Amino acid sequence: MSKSESNNILDFLSKIPYFSEMSKESLKELTGELIEEKYNKNGSVFHKNDMGDSMHIILNGKIKVHDGDHILNELTEGDCFGEYALIDDEKRSASATAIEPSTLLKIEHKSFLDLISNHKGFAQGVLSTTIKRQRELDTILESLATSKRELEVASSKIFGLVNGAMDAIIMFNSKFRIVLTNPSANRLLENEDVLQRNLLFFFDDQSAEMIESLVTSGSMDGKKATNRYLPQIVKVIGSLETETLNEGTISRYGSNEETFYTIILRNIEDRLVAENKINLLTNQAQYLEEEIQELTSSYGIIAEDKSMKQVLKLIRQVSATDATVLITGETGTGKELVARAIHKASQRNDRPLIRINCGAIPANLIESELFGHKKGAFTGASEDRKGRFLLADKGTIFLDEIAELPLDLQPKLLRVIQEGEFDPVGSSETIKVDVRIIAATHRDLLNFSKKGKFREDLYYRLNVFPIEVPTLRDRGNDVSLIAQKMMQQFAKKMNRKVETLTDADRSLLRSYHWPGNVRELQNLIERAIIVSQGGKIDWLGIIPVHGEMDTATPKPVTEKILTAQELSSLEKQNILKALKKTRWKISGKNGAAALLQLPPTTLTSRIKALGIERPV
């Protein structure tokens, strides 16, 4: 080797980490012992299990270290390999082959040991390199120890996260064998020993086919498909035969050699029950809203009679304002429906209408109901409670049966009307509210105030805009229209068919006094639909005989067999009643024959037979 080549080799070796701690003199000694070898592409440097007798340094080219076809490493210029052969006589653990034409520098085992023995500087350089590598190794080991601790902490966190999850987490391999589960999965599968069992056995046929198809069809391949929702709800069948409905996700990870899948399942039966309940309540609410709309206004209030049309006119006038309204009228005339119509037509219709019946709540509780209370305000007040006025803020409050409000609470209500504020029971905090007040009563509130049973100043505050709802008996043909509408509603609700009202039926409805007003009509209609036969209703058996319902306790009736003469007399009296009611009109729409539900010719014959004569 020429001097120039030797200097180039010397400079080359000084840059190699393995010899970086050696002096120039030591490297010169090493250079003299190096053997240069050239290899063509695919040339073998050594084979696995050859005896190790030398170390190689790549001067140029590329070498692969391999075990058969498995490549362990690829080395290039400046890399060393086969170092262990310098200090032991073991067999090679792998093969080395040139990937491309390459030039190597080789130092044999014997030459290396001679240099260490005979040249102190060379030995010190090797020792320094060894110490440096040892320190680097210690740093790596310390880093690995830190990483191990961090890995253990992370593993502990993941373990806690997985085991603490309420969702069932199941890991399985490409053969559908379960390899890992969390406690929630064991509970879902009703089995603590599921490892290596076939996952598909825990699903019904349809669900198992769907999961199997996802895994085997290739749809889980690719980055975008590594995590996806299950396309349908799956049914899990536990070891104890418990069936549950679940939704979930499936994910894929691993390599082509070994692939794993994770399926996460969430029981949705409680949610389905809740959704069904919500749907049921929603449908019920819609049904009730439809009923209210049908019964309450043009806005659903049926009103052809001028008295009720006047009420609708008043509703339209007052709805556009925030004026306090006092609704009066007999029990059952529909005062609450008028209040709802006012609220619905007002600017507050997106806020609640809060209703309270002042006569239905005990006197010692009504203040708390209206204005709320603080915890500990009285015995049993275990927590704070909002009153109806606070719930109605920005909306409307409907005070039904206002005449029954205790006298000692009336100043507090007056303060809310005048100042828009109140103090909850047991609290010194004043609460401001913006509430529209509608009150209702079936009593004569002015007369009540004159008798000292109601504050007169409160009466005048409530009576800003009075609306009197007429009785049903004063609404003319409205009773027939309302009855027909109610018949349709109850028939639909009970899935029955009923015939429409006849002229005679309408005459009967108009002739009754209706002391209970619309509420009584509703009750009678419902009873009529229940007892109807083949769509026909016996209104004579439904509508009370007298102008008012006899609420007295019925007296026991002693059975009596009537004679022919008594029967004839009873028939004569009944026909006379009908004739008097119709002013002796026999046929036609409002005639006695229609009232008695007899053909006019039959009635005429009976009048003659019984000797009935019209008085002059």
Coordinates of C-alpha atoms in Angstrom, one line a residue, residues 330-333 470-480 482-483 486 501 505-528 539 542-544 546-549:
E330 CA -120.9 29.3 36.2
T331 CA -119.0 26.1 36.9
G332 CA -118.2 24.1 33.8
T333 CA -118.7 27.0 31.3
P470 CA -122.3 32.5 29.1
T471 CA -124.0 29.4 30.4
L472 CA -124.6 26.5 28.0
R473 CA -128.4 26.9 28.2
D474 CA -128.0 30.5 27.0
R475 CA -125.9 29.6 23.9
G476 CA -128.8 28.4 21.7
N477 CA -127.7 25.9 19.1
D478 CA -124.1 25.8 20.3
V479 CA -125.1 22.9 22.6
S480 CA -125.9 20.8 19.5
I482 CA -120.5 21.1 20.8
A483 CA -122.3 17.8 21.4
M486 CA -117.6 15.7 21.3
L501 CA -127.7 13.9 16.0
D505 CA -131.9 14.8 19.6
R506 CA -131.0 18.4 19.1
S507 CA -134.4 19.4 20.5
L508 CA -133.8 17.3 23.6
L509 CA -130.3 18.8 24.1
R510 CA -131.7 22.3 23.9
S511 CA -134.6 21.6 26.2
Y512 CA -132.3 20.5 29.1
H513 CA -131.2 23.1 31.7
W514 CA -127.5 22.0 31.8
P515 CA -126.7 23.0 35.4
G516 CA -123.2 21.6 34.9
N517 CA -122.7 23.4 31.6
V518 CA -120.1 22.1 29.1
R519 CA -118.5 19.9 31.7
E520 CA -121.8 18.1 32.3
L521 CA -122.4 17.8 28.5
Q522 CA -119.0 16.2 28.1
N523 CA -119.7 13.7 30.8
L524 CA -123.1 12.8 29.3
I525 CA -121.6 12.4 25.8
E526 CA -118.9 10.1 27.1
R527 CA -121.5 8.0 28.9
A528 CA -123.7 8.0 25.7
W539 CA -130.8 10.2 24.5
I542 CA -129.0 9.7 28.9
I543 CA -130.4 13.2 29.5
P544 CA -132.0 13.6 32.9
H546 CA -135.9 17.0 35.0
G547 CA -134.3 20.3 34.4
E548 CA -131.6 19.6 37.0
M549 CA -129.8 16.4 38.1

